[in-house]
């Protein structure tokens, strides 16, 4: 009895302390907002070029040639949904030194999202018109990893192009393997560009693909996304990192997405490499839609509720057996489908 009383009293004290803390924080916020309001200029259009925890970098909307382009670090109103690189916003610049404030987000045309390690869906980039999925002979590419990005692109309605970087490393031994991989995606209608970030002469197809559009580079750590940004735009001067000598994998050099303007009129977003683009948040039907050739066939299965695993008359299995589609893609589909549940998430972590 005595023990419970004590607990209640403790509980009450804890709640009281927490309420006091909340009050103090609210008062501080009010003070800050009042202080900030006097120091801020008029509301104007801008867009997010980088995100750093509690602050973002905002660039003013500028004239046609970008001559008045300036960026400012800003706070953002706590009520806003999560801001992301590429977001168009309304913001107030500071009148003198200091931080501005983002006060509103404009509706997004597209948003690329992926779940974080805790399964929460997080935006990666907004208003992107094109996804460039970068891969390289090193770290060793896998179609299962590439497929994940392509599925995300299909489901977000963002056209995807594959970029095979580090062409200088493709020797006679590697050539058949990378050609086979590239051809598989070309057959599906995805353009595949072969480039070398360190050889500016060979970058013309990439310049062409990027011109006048907002694009995002995605792909495994170490494939050379930041190197490619530097290749097409040396002024960007982004940090690049060696592959680990132990694992041969990238070392997650880029930690935050960043947008740069291209001389050809487009915008390019570099994003941090990830081990694997998680897709646990989607259902198997969505996954199927992310596989363009499988999705086209699914209506022709004998049974309407075909699971495409072992039913007779499954159009997907038949097509794979006849060589009309790549078996590798179908087996990747099964493999990813197995990770779409809670269990998959646990295995991933
Ligand atoms: N040989 C060769 N090496 C390259 C090429 N492009 C990039 N690299 C090297 O690959 C390594 C990784 O390059 P990054 O540009 O940091 O790779 P990233 O994809 O941005 O990696 P994260 O930021 O970790 O996601 C660096 O050592 C680069 O010098 C290329 O075309 N050829
Ligand atoms: Mg990088
Ligand atoms: Zn089927």
mmCIF file of C-alpha atoms and ligand atoms in Angstrom:
data_model
loop_
_atom_site.group_PDB
_atom_site.id
_atom_site.type_symbol
_atom_site.label_atom_id
_atom_site.label_comp_id
_atom_site.label_asym_id
_atom_site.label_seq_id
_atom_site.Cartn_x
_atom_site.Cartn_y
_atom_site.Cartn_z
ATOM 1 C CA UNK A 1 0.000 0.000 0.000
ATOM 2 C CA UNK A 2 2.694 2.402 1.088
ATOM 3 C CA UNK A 3 4.685 1.480 -1.964
ATOM 4 C CA UNK A 4 1.818 2.302 -4.338
ATOM 5 C CA UNK A 5 1.272 5.694 -2.695
ATOM 6 C CA UNK A 6 4.889 6.508 -3.175
ATOM 7 C CA UNK A 7 4.630 5.520 -6.818
ATOM 8 C CA UNK A 8 1.641 7.729 -7.354
ATOM 9 C CA UNK A 9 3.411 10.625 -5.742
ATOM 10 C CA UNK A 10 6.468 9.953 -7.874
ATOM 11 C CA UNK A 11 4.278 9.772 -10.934
ATOM 12 C CA UNK A 12 2.662 13.093 -10.040
ATOM 13 C CA UNK A 13 6.060 14.734 -9.516
ATOM 14 C CA UNK A 14 7.338 13.436 -12.835
ATOM 15 C CA UNK A 15 4.282 14.760 -14.640
ATOM 16 C CA UNK A 16 4.611 18.115 -12.887
ATOM 17 C CA UNK A 17 8.269 18.439 -13.873
ATOM 18 C CA UNK A 18 7.483 17.497 -17.446
ATOM 19 C CA UNK A 19 4.662 20.037 -17.634
ATOM 20 C CA UNK A 20 7.000 22.730 -16.330
ATOM 21 C CA UNK A 21 9.578 21.780 -18.918
ATOM 22 C CA UNK A 22 6.961 21.943 -21.669
ATOM 23 C CA UNK A 23 5.823 25.380 -20.483
ATOM 24 C CA UNK A 24 9.359 26.671 -20.389
ATOM 25 C CA UNK A 25 10.070 25.328 -23.895
ATOM 26 C CA UNK A 26 6.848 26.855 -25.242
ATOM 27 C CA UNK A 27 7.678 30.225 -23.681
ATOM 28 C CA UNK A 28 11.167 30.049 -25.198
ATOM 29 C CA UNK A 29 9.689 29.228 -28.609
ATOM 30 C CA UNK A 30 7.239 32.125 -28.375
ATOM 31 C CA UNK A 31 10.049 34.470 -27.451
ATOM 32 C CA UNK A 32 12.166 33.170 -30.308
ATOM 33 C CA UNK A 33 9.347 33.513 -32.802
ATOM 34 C CA UNK A 34 8.642 37.104 -31.724
ATOM 35 C CA UNK A 35 12.284 37.926 -31.895
ATOM 36 C CA UNK A 36 12.578 36.257 -35.259
ATOM 37 C CA UNK A 37 9.456 37.929 -36.702
ATOM 38 C CA UNK A 38 10.974 41.404 -36.268
ATOM 39 C CA UNK A 39 14.178 40.355 -37.977
ATOM 40 C CA UNK A 40 12.636 38.765 -41.025
ATOM 41 C CA UNK A 41 11.982 40.080 -44.512
ATOM 42 C CA UNK A 42 8.860 39.514 -46.629
ATOM 43 C CA UNK A 43 7.585 36.070 -47.544
ATOM 44 C CA UNK A 44 8.942 34.857 -50.857
ATOM 45 C CA UNK A 45 9.368 31.745 -53.015
ATOM 46 C CA UNK A 46 12.415 29.554 -52.714
ATOM 47 C CA UNK A 47 13.507 25.961 -52.692
ATOM 48 C CA UNK A 48 15.382 23.582 -50.458
ATOM 49 C CA UNK A 49 18.910 22.743 -51.586
ATOM 50 C CA UNK A 50 20.099 20.838 -48.498
ATOM 51 C CA UNK A 51 18.805 19.545 -45.181
ATOM 52 C CA UNK A 52 20.794 19.493 -41.940
ATOM 53 C CA UNK A 53 18.804 18.122 -39.003
ATOM 54 C CA UNK A 54 16.999 21.113 -37.532
ATOM 55 C CA UNK A 55 17.979 23.490 -40.323
ATOM 56 C CA UNK A 56 17.651 23.640 -44.088
ATOM 57 C CA UNK A 57 19.426 25.555 -46.808
ATOM 58 C CA UNK A 58 16.998 27.593 -48.899
ATOM 59 C CA UNK A 59 17.713 29.224 -52.194
ATOM 60 C CA UNK A 60 15.747 32.228 -53.368
ATOM 61 C CA UNK A 61 13.694 31.925 -56.543
ATOM 62 C CA UNK A 62 15.722 33.977 -58.960
ATOM 63 C CA UNK A 63 15.767 35.506 -62.419
ATOM 64 C CA UNK A 64 15.937 33.328 -65.537
ATOM 65 C CA UNK A 65 19.736 33.134 -65.536
ATOM 66 C CA UNK A 66 20.151 32.631 -61.845
ATOM 67 C CA UNK A 67 22.176 35.791 -61.502
ATOM 68 C CA UNK A 68 20.708 36.688 -58.090
ATOM 69 C CA UNK A 69 20.821 33.211 -56.694
ATOM 70 C CA UNK A 70 21.612 33.099 -52.979
ATOM 71 C CA UNK A 71 21.271 30.446 -50.311
ATOM 72 C CA UNK A 72 20.471 30.914 -46.633
ATOM 73 C CA UNK A 73 20.331 28.610 -43.652
ATOM 74 C CA UNK A 74 16.813 28.560 -42.248
ATOM 75 C CA UNK A 75 14.745 27.199 -39.405
ATOM 76 C CA UNK A 76 11.385 25.800 -40.298
ATOM 77 C CA UNK A 77 8.030 26.030 -38.588
ATOM 78 C CA UNK A 78 7.499 22.971 -36.416
ATOM 79 C CA UNK A 79 4.048 22.445 -37.947
ATOM 80 C CA UNK A 80 5.432 21.750 -41.444
ATOM 81 C CA UNK A 81 5.668 18.218 -42.768
ATOM 82 C CA UNK A 82 9.212 17.015 -43.270
ATOM 83 C CA UNK A 83 11.089 19.217 -45.720
ATOM 84 C CA UNK A 84 13.290 17.599 -48.311
ATOM 85 C CA UNK A 85 15.732 18.652 -51.003
ATOM 86 C CA UNK A 86 13.849 19.870 -54.069
ATOM 87 C CA UNK A 87 10.867 21.158 -52.073
ATOM 88 C CA UNK A 88 9.454 24.464 -53.243
ATOM 89 C CA UNK A 89 8.743 26.608 -50.210
ATOM 90 C CA UNK A 90 7.612 29.989 -48.961
ATOM 91 C CA UNK A 91 10.224 31.487 -46.660
ATOM 92 C CA UNK A 92 11.289 34.698 -44.986
ATOM 93 C CA UNK A 93 14.931 35.667 -45.260
ATOM 94 C CA UNK A 94 16.652 37.361 -42.322
ATOM 95 C CA UNK A 95 16.909 41.151 -42.613
ATOM 96 C CA UNK A 96 20.577 41.033 -41.724
ATOM 97 C CA UNK A 97 22.759 38.154 -40.546
ATOM 98 C CA UNK A 98 21.270 35.036 -39.028
ATOM 99 C CA UNK A 99 18.718 32.459 -39.985
ATOM 100 C CA UNK A 100 15.597 32.742 -42.103
ATOM 101 C CA UNK A 101 12.393 30.751 -41.595
ATOM 102 C CA UNK A 102 10.512 28.415 -43.909
ATOM 103 C CA UNK A 103 6.796 29.005 -43.367
ATOM 104 C CA UNK A 104 5.071 26.801 -45.983
ATOM 105 C CA UNK A 105 5.673 23.995 -48.505
ATOM 106 C CA UNK A 106 4.148 24.135 -51.961
ATOM 107 C CA UNK A 107 2.447 20.970 -53.246
ATOM 108 C CA UNK A 108 4.943 18.413 -54.585
ATOM 109 C CA UNK A 109 4.755 17.126 -58.168
ATOM 110 C CA UNK A 110 6.636 13.969 -57.227
ATOM 111 C CA UNK A 111 8.214 12.665 -54.078
ATOM 112 C CA UNK A 112 10.632 9.812 -53.748
ATOM 113 C CA UNK A 113 10.276 8.093 -50.365
ATOM 114 C CA UNK A 114 11.933 5.229 -48.615
ATOM 115 C CA UNK A 115 11.610 3.743 -45.146
ATOM 116 C CA UNK A 116 14.372 4.455 -42.652
ATOM 117 C CA UNK A 117 15.841 1.745 -40.425
ATOM 118 C CA UNK A 118 12.868 2.044 -38.080
ATOM 119 C CA UNK A 119 10.378 1.523 -40.888
ATOM 120 C CA UNK A 120 9.230 5.169 -40.998
ATOM 121 C CA UNK A 121 8.682 6.388 -44.518
ATOM 122 C CA UNK A 122 10.965 9.359 -45.202
ATOM 123 C CA UNK A 123 11.073 11.581 -48.281
ATOM 124 C CA UNK A 124 14.423 11.489 -50.115
ATOM 125 C CA UNK A 125 13.819 14.185 -52.743
ATOM 126 C CA UNK A 126 10.849 16.157 -54.039
ATOM 127 C CA UNK A 127 9.815 17.470 -57.457
ATOM 128 C CA UNK A 128 12.263 15.178 -59.184
ATOM 129 C CA UNK A 129 11.600 14.594 -62.887
ATOM 130 C CA UNK A 130 14.108 11.838 -63.422
ATOM 131 C CA UNK A 131 15.932 9.223 -61.385
ATOM 132 C CA UNK A 132 19.442 8.218 -62.387
ATOM 133 C CA UNK A 133 20.283 4.865 -60.871
ATOM 134 C CA UNK A 134 24.059 4.672 -60.730
ATOM 135 C CA UNK A 135 25.951 1.391 -60.660
ATOM 136 C CA UNK A 136 29.538 0.392 -61.385
ATOM 137 C CA UNK A 137 31.708 -2.680 -61.892
ATOM 138 C CA UNK A 138 32.938 -1.922 -58.356
ATOM 139 C CA UNK A 139 31.283 -2.298 -55.854
ATOM 140 C CA UNK A 140 29.948 -5.370 -57.645
ATOM 141 C CA UNK A 141 26.476 -4.627 -58.994
ATOM 142 C CA UNK A 142 23.433 -6.788 -58.412
ATOM 143 C CA UNK A 143 20.212 -6.678 -60.379
ATOM 144 C CA UNK A 144 18.250 -7.252 -57.165
ATOM 145 C CA UNK A 145 19.587 -3.952 -55.775
ATOM 146 C CA UNK A 146 19.001 -2.099 -59.042
ATOM 147 C CA UNK A 147 15.472 -3.495 -59.298
ATOM 148 C CA UNK A 148 14.601 -1.964 -55.926
ATOM 149 C CA UNK A 149 15.341 1.544 -57.230
ATOM 150 C CA UNK A 150 13.464 0.878 -60.433
ATOM 151 C CA UNK A 151 10.428 -0.331 -58.482
ATOM 152 C CA UNK A 152 10.551 2.850 -56.376
ATOM 153 C CA UNK A 153 10.796 4.929 -59.555
ATOM 154 C CA UNK A 154 7.843 3.144 -61.195
ATOM 155 C CA UNK A 155 5.689 3.547 -58.093
ATOM 156 C CA UNK A 156 6.540 7.252 -57.759
ATOM 157 C CA UNK A 157 5.957 7.809 -61.487
ATOM 158 C CA UNK A 158 9.500 9.064 -61.949
ATOM 159 C CA UNK A 159 11.208 7.967 -65.200
ATOM 160 C CA UNK A 160 14.455 6.112 -64.524
ATOM 161 C CA UNK A 161 17.731 5.868 -66.420
ATOM 162 C CA UNK A 162 20.589 3.583 -65.427
ATOM 163 C CA UNK A 163 24.103 5.002 -65.354
ATOM 164 C CA UNK A 164 26.959 2.529 -65.515
ATOM 165 C CA UNK A 165 29.891 4.469 -64.078
ATOM 166 C CA UNK A 166 33.600 3.560 -63.834
ATOM 167 C CA UNK A 167 33.653 2.349 -67.434
ATOM 168 C CA UNK A 168 37.460 2.583 -67.192
ATOM 169 C CA UNK A 169 37.424 -0.413 -64.825
ATOM 170 C CA UNK A 170 35.586 -2.716 -67.207
ATOM 171 C CA UNK A 171 38.210 -5.141 -68.492
ATOM 172 C CA UNK A 172 37.750 -8.175 -70.720
ATOM 173 C CA UNK A 173 36.738 -10.351 -67.788
ATOM 174 C CA UNK A 174 34.062 -7.975 -66.550
ATOM 175 C CA UNK A 175 32.730 -6.909 -69.943
ATOM 176 C CA UNK A 176 30.365 -9.868 -70.576
ATOM 177 C CA UNK A 177 28.844 -9.542 -67.079
ATOM 178 C CA UNK A 178 28.154 -5.792 -67.239
ATOM 179 C CA UNK A 179 26.895 -6.021 -70.818
ATOM 180 C CA UNK A 180 24.458 -8.740 -69.861
ATOM 181 C CA UNK A 181 23.184 -6.646 -66.975
ATOM 182 C CA UNK A 182 22.870 -3.492 -69.095
ATOM 183 C CA UNK A 183 21.160 -5.364 -71.925
ATOM 184 C CA UNK A 184 18.595 -6.841 -69.574
ATOM 185 C CA UNK A 185 17.496 -3.335 -68.576
ATOM 186 C CA UNK A 186 17.694 -1.967 -72.117
ATOM 187 C CA UNK A 187 15.307 -4.729 -73.221
ATOM 188 C CA UNK A 188 12.847 -3.419 -70.640
ATOM 189 C CA UNK A 189 13.075 0.070 -72.089
ATOM 190 C CA UNK A 190 15.316 1.654 -69.470
ATOM 191 C CA UNK A 191 18.098 3.708 -71.070
ATOM 192 C CA UNK A 192 21.572 2.693 -69.862
ATOM 193 C CA UNK A 193 24.435 5.180 -70.159
ATOM 194 C CA UNK A 194 28.027 4.034 -69.814
ATOM 195 C CA UNK A 195 30.341 6.722 -68.468
ATOM 196 C CA UNK A 196 33.470 7.405 -66.473
ATOM 197 C CA UNK A 197 33.237 10.223 -63.941
ATOM 198 C CA UNK A 198 36.928 10.987 -64.337
ATOM 199 C CA UNK A 199 36.851 11.410 -68.123
ATOM 200 C CA UNK A 200 34.949 14.560 -69.005
ATOM 201 C CA UNK A 201 35.143 13.817 -72.766
ATOM 202 C CA UNK A 202 32.869 10.800 -72.337
ATOM 203 C CA UNK A 203 30.214 12.571 -70.299
ATOM 204 C CA UNK A 204 28.261 14.034 -73.229
ATOM 205 C CA UNK A 205 25.376 11.493 -72.996
ATOM 206 C CA UNK A 206 25.000 12.291 -69.319
ATOM 207 C CA UNK A 207 24.988 16.058 -69.942
ATOM 208 C CA UNK A 208 22.324 15.466 -72.537
ATOM 209 C CA UNK A 209 20.176 13.358 -70.202
ATOM 210 C CA UNK A 210 20.422 15.964 -67.439
ATOM 211 C CA UNK A 211 19.825 19.131 -69.451
ATOM 212 C CA UNK A 212 16.845 21.185 -68.356
ATOM 213 C CA UNK A 213 15.500 18.633 -65.841
ATOM 214 C CA UNK A 214 15.550 18.045 -62.112
ATOM 215 C CA UNK A 215 17.319 14.720 -61.614
ATOM 216 C CA UNK A 216 18.416 12.703 -58.614
ATOM 217 C CA UNK A 217 21.391 10.354 -58.461
ATOM 218 C CA UNK A 218 20.664 7.256 -56.405
ATOM 219 C CA UNK A 219 22.561 4.009 -55.913
ATOM 220 C CA UNK A 220 24.799 2.020 -53.619
ATOM 221 C CA UNK A 221 27.518 3.792 -51.658
ATOM 222 C CA UNK A 222 30.767 4.041 -53.621
ATOM 223 C CA UNK A 223 29.396 3.734 -57.164
ATOM 224 C CA UNK A 224 30.502 7.324 -57.845
ATOM 225 C CA UNK A 225 27.368 9.492 -57.581
ATOM 226 C CA UNK A 226 29.206 12.468 -56.090
ATOM 227 C CA UNK A 227 32.099 11.928 -58.507
ATOM 228 C CA UNK A 228 29.622 12.151 -61.380
ATOM 229 C CA UNK A 229 28.176 15.395 -60.030
ATOM 230 C CA UNK A 230 31.716 16.765 -59.886
ATOM 231 C CA UNK A 231 32.315 15.380 -63.375
ATOM 232 C CA UNK A 232 29.410 17.259 -64.944
ATOM 233 C CA UNK A 233 29.891 20.287 -62.701
ATOM 234 C CA UNK A 234 33.391 20.685 -61.235
ATOM 235 C CA UNK A 235 32.348 23.813 -59.258
ATOM 236 C CA UNK A 236 30.144 21.568 -57.086
ATOM 237 C CA UNK A 237 33.342 20.189 -55.537
ATOM 238 C CA UNK A 238 31.514 17.496 -53.581
ATOM 239 C CA UNK A 239 33.386 15.197 -51.249
ATOM 240 C CA UNK A 240 34.140 11.731 -52.613
ATOM 241 C CA UNK A 241 35.465 8.756 -50.649
ATOM 242 C CA UNK A 242 37.585 5.711 -51.392
ATOM 243 C CA UNK A 243 36.043 2.253 -51.262
ATOM 244 C CA UNK A 244 36.906 0.324 -48.124
ATOM 245 C CA UNK A 245 40.006 -1.781 -48.725
ATOM 246 C CA UNK A 246 38.490 -4.590 -46.631
ATOM 247 C CA UNK A 247 35.002 -4.920 -48.004
ATOM 248 C CA UNK A 248 35.373 -3.210 -51.392
ATOM 249 C CA UNK A 249 32.209 -1.284 -50.551
ATOM 250 C CA UNK A 250 31.600 2.462 -50.355
ATOM 251 C CA UNK A 251 31.976 4.182 -46.992
ATOM 252 C CA UNK A 252 28.849 6.335 -46.995
ATOM 253 C CA UNK A 253 30.754 9.514 -47.750
ATOM 254 C CA UNK A 254 27.736 11.641 -48.666
ATOM 255 C CA UNK A 255 25.516 12.026 -45.624
ATOM 256 C CA UNK A 256 22.953 14.538 -46.807
ATOM 257 C CA UNK A 257 21.232 15.108 -50.145
ATOM 258 C CA UNK A 258 22.327 18.253 -51.969
ATOM 259 C CA UNK A 259 21.025 20.084 -55.010
ATOM 260 C CA UNK A 260 23.255 21.842 -57.522
ATOM 261 C CA UNK A 261 22.357 23.845 -60.617
ATOM 262 C CA UNK A 262 23.705 22.744 -63.958
ATOM 263 C CA UNK A 263 24.977 25.169 -66.560
ATOM 264 C CA UNK A 264 22.604 23.453 -69.009
ATOM 265 C CA UNK A 265 19.606 24.649 -67.023
ATOM 266 C CA UNK A 266 18.793 21.533 -65.004
ATOM 267 C CA UNK A 267 19.085 20.712 -61.331
ATOM 268 C CA UNK A 268 20.924 17.720 -60.010
ATOM 269 C CA UNK A 269 20.472 16.163 -56.567
ATOM 270 C CA UNK A 270 23.207 13.983 -55.090
ATOM 271 C CA UNK A 271 21.910 11.580 -52.465
ATOM 272 C CA UNK A 272 23.645 9.457 -49.829
ATOM 273 C CA UNK A 273 24.288 5.876 -50.909
ATOM 274 C CA UNK A 274 22.339 3.253 -49.025
ATOM 275 C CA UNK A 275 22.962 -0.413 -48.514
ATOM 276 C CA UNK A 276 19.639 -1.437 -49.932
ATOM 277 C CA UNK A 277 16.595 0.612 -50.930
ATOM 278 C CA UNK A 278 13.965 -0.720 -48.496
ATOM 279 C CA UNK A 279 10.541 -1.521 -49.893
ATOM 280 C CA UNK A 280 8.799 -3.003 -46.840
ATOM 281 C CA UNK A 281 6.147 -0.332 -46.954
ATOM 282 C CA UNK A 282 4.602 -1.592 -50.176
ATOM 283 C CA UNK A 283 2.367 -4.601 -50.757
ATOM 284 C CA UNK A 284 3.039 -7.429 -53.203
ATOM 285 C CA UNK A 285 0.587 -5.930 -55.724
ATOM 286 C CA UNK A 286 2.542 -2.692 -55.684
ATOM 287 C CA UNK A 287 5.784 -4.588 -56.087
ATOM 288 C CA UNK A 288 4.352 -6.323 -59.139
ATOM 289 C CA UNK A 289 3.433 -2.939 -60.623
ATOM 290 C CA UNK A 290 7.011 -1.856 -60.068
ATOM 291 C CA UNK A 291 8.123 -4.647 -62.430
ATOM 292 C CA UNK A 292 6.826 -3.262 -65.703
ATOM 293 C CA UNK A 293 7.050 -6.500 -67.726
ATOM 294 C CA UNK A 294 5.545 -8.662 -64.961
ATOM 295 C CA UNK A 295 2.730 -6.237 -64.360
ATOM 296 C CA UNK A 296 1.813 -6.356 -68.053
ATOM 297 C CA UNK A 297 1.589 -10.152 -67.951
ATOM 298 C CA UNK A 298 -0.251 -10.579 -64.657
ATOM 299 C CA UNK A 299 -3.690 -10.143 -66.248
ATOM 300 C CA UNK A 300 -3.121 -13.209 -68.428
ATOM 301 C CA UNK A 301 -2.696 -15.772 -65.649
ATOM 302 C CA UNK A 302 -5.237 -18.601 -65.691
ATOM 303 C CA UNK A 303 -6.404 -17.861 -62.147
ATOM 304 C CA UNK A 304 -7.434 -14.379 -61.177
ATOM 305 C CA UNK A 305 -5.906 -14.731 -57.734
ATOM 306 C CA UNK A 306 -2.712 -16.316 -59.093
ATOM 307 C CA UNK A 307 0.203 -15.944 -56.668
ATOM 308 C CA UNK A 308 2.632 -16.398 -59.588
ATOM 309 C CA UNK A 309 4.523 -18.996 -57.580
ATOM 310 C CA UNK A 310 3.430 -22.437 -58.735
ATOM 311 C CA UNK A 311 -0.057 -22.241 -60.251
ATOM 312 C CA UNK A 312 -0.651 -23.905 -63.610
ATOM 313 C CA UNK A 313 -1.213 -21.365 -66.362
ATOM 314 C CA UNK A 314 0.716 -18.584 -64.636
ATOM 315 C CA UNK A 315 1.623 -16.136 -67.404
ATOM 316 C CA UNK A 316 4.740 -14.939 -65.578
ATOM 317 C CA UNK A 317 6.197 -18.393 -65.060
ATOM 318 C CA UNK A 318 5.358 -19.413 -68.636
ATOM 319 C CA UNK A 319 6.984 -16.258 -70.025
ATOM 320 C CA UNK A 320 10.134 -16.909 -67.992
ATOM 321 C CA UNK A 321 10.238 -20.537 -69.167
ATOM 322 C CA UNK A 322 9.832 -19.459 -72.788
ATOM 323 C CA UNK A 323 12.554 -16.843 -72.437
ATOM 324 C CA UNK A 324 10.110 -13.992 -73.164
ATOM 325 C CA UNK A 325 11.101 -12.306 -69.925
ATOM 326 C CA UNK A 326 14.278 -12.478 -67.877
ATOM 327 C CA UNK A 327 14.138 -15.157 -65.231
ATOM 328 C CA UNK A 328 16.486 -13.063 -63.116
ATOM 329 C CA UNK A 329 13.862 -10.346 -62.760
ATOM 330 C CA UNK A 330 11.198 -12.832 -61.741
ATOM 331 C CA UNK A 331 13.490 -14.366 -59.135
ATOM 332 C CA UNK A 332 14.341 -10.867 -57.831
ATOM 333 C CA UNK A 333 10.613 -10.218 -57.589
ATOM 334 C CA UNK A 334 10.170 -13.318 -55.402
ATOM 335 C CA UNK A 335 13.185 -12.392 -53.314
ATOM 336 C CA UNK A 336 11.952 -8.842 -52.673
ATOM 337 C CA UNK A 337 8.393 -10.059 -52.070
ATOM 338 C CA UNK A 338 9.779 -12.128 -49.183
ATOM 339 C CA UNK A 339 11.065 -8.962 -47.505
ATOM 340 C CA UNK A 340 7.797 -7.033 -47.635
ATOM 341 C CA UNK A 341 6.610 -8.138 -44.212
ATOM 342 C CA UNK A 342 7.593 -7.449 -40.633
ATOM 343 C CA UNK A 343 9.922 -10.404 -40.705
ATOM 344 C CA UNK A 344 11.732 -8.950 -43.685
ATOM 345 C CA UNK A 345 12.179 -5.718 -41.822
ATOM 346 C CA UNK A 346 13.720 -7.522 -38.873
ATOM 347 C CA UNK A 347 16.052 -9.448 -41.123
ATOM 348 C CA UNK A 348 17.079 -6.194 -42.766
ATOM 349 C CA UNK A 349 18.008 -4.594 -39.455
HETATM 350 N N1 LIG B 1 38.098 4.261 -61.615
HETATM 351 C C1 LIG B 1 37.078 5.051 -61.355
HETATM 352 N N2 LIG B 1 36.814 5.372 -60.075
HETATM 353 C C2 LIG B 1 35.764 6.185 -59.838
HETATM 354 C C3 LIG B 1 34.933 6.693 -60.879
HETATM 355 N N3 LIG B 1 33.955 7.438 -60.310
HETATM 356 C C4 LIG B 1 34.181 7.410 -58.991
HETATM 357 N N4 LIG B 1 35.262 6.655 -58.699
HETATM 358 C C5 LIG B 1 35.812 6.383 -57.360
HETATM 359 O O1 LIG B 1 34.855 5.677 -56.574
HETATM 360 C C6 LIG B 1 34.963 6.041 -55.200
HETATM 361 C C7 LIG B 1 33.598 6.445 -54.656
HETATM 362 O O2 LIG B 1 33.173 7.630 -55.276
HETATM 363 P P1 LIG B 1 32.044 8.587 -54.661
HETATM 364 O O3 LIG B 1 31.758 9.612 -55.709
HETATM 365 O O4 LIG B 1 32.405 9.061 -53.311
HETATM 366 O O5 LIG B 1 30.821 7.555 -54.553
HETATM 367 P P2 LIG B 1 29.315 7.847 -54.050
HETATM 368 O O6 LIG B 1 28.411 7.015 -54.893
HETATM 369 O O7 LIG B 1 29.046 9.301 -54.019
HETATM 370 O O8 LIG B 1 29.348 7.228 -52.581
HETATM 371 P P3 LIG B 1 28.454 7.646 -51.273
HETATM 372 O O9 LIG B 1 28.516 9.121 -51.107
HETATM 373 O O10 LIG B 1 29.113 6.898 -50.174
HETATM 374 O O11 LIG B 1 27.080 7.137 -51.550
HETATM 375 C C8 LIG B 1 36.019 7.157 -55.157
HETATM 376 O O12 LIG B 1 37.244 6.587 -54.797
HETATM 377 C C9 LIG B 1 36.056 7.668 -56.581
HETATM 378 O O13 LIG B 1 37.305 8.246 -56.932
HETATM 379 C C10 LIG B 1 35.244 6.316 -62.224
HETATM 380 O O14 LIG B 1 34.596 6.682 -63.203
HETATM 381 N N5 LIG B 1 36.322 5.492 -62.390
HETATM 382 MG MG1 LIG B 2 28.548 10.553 -52.486
HETATM 383 ZN ZN1 LIG B 3 0.533 -15.851 -62.258
#
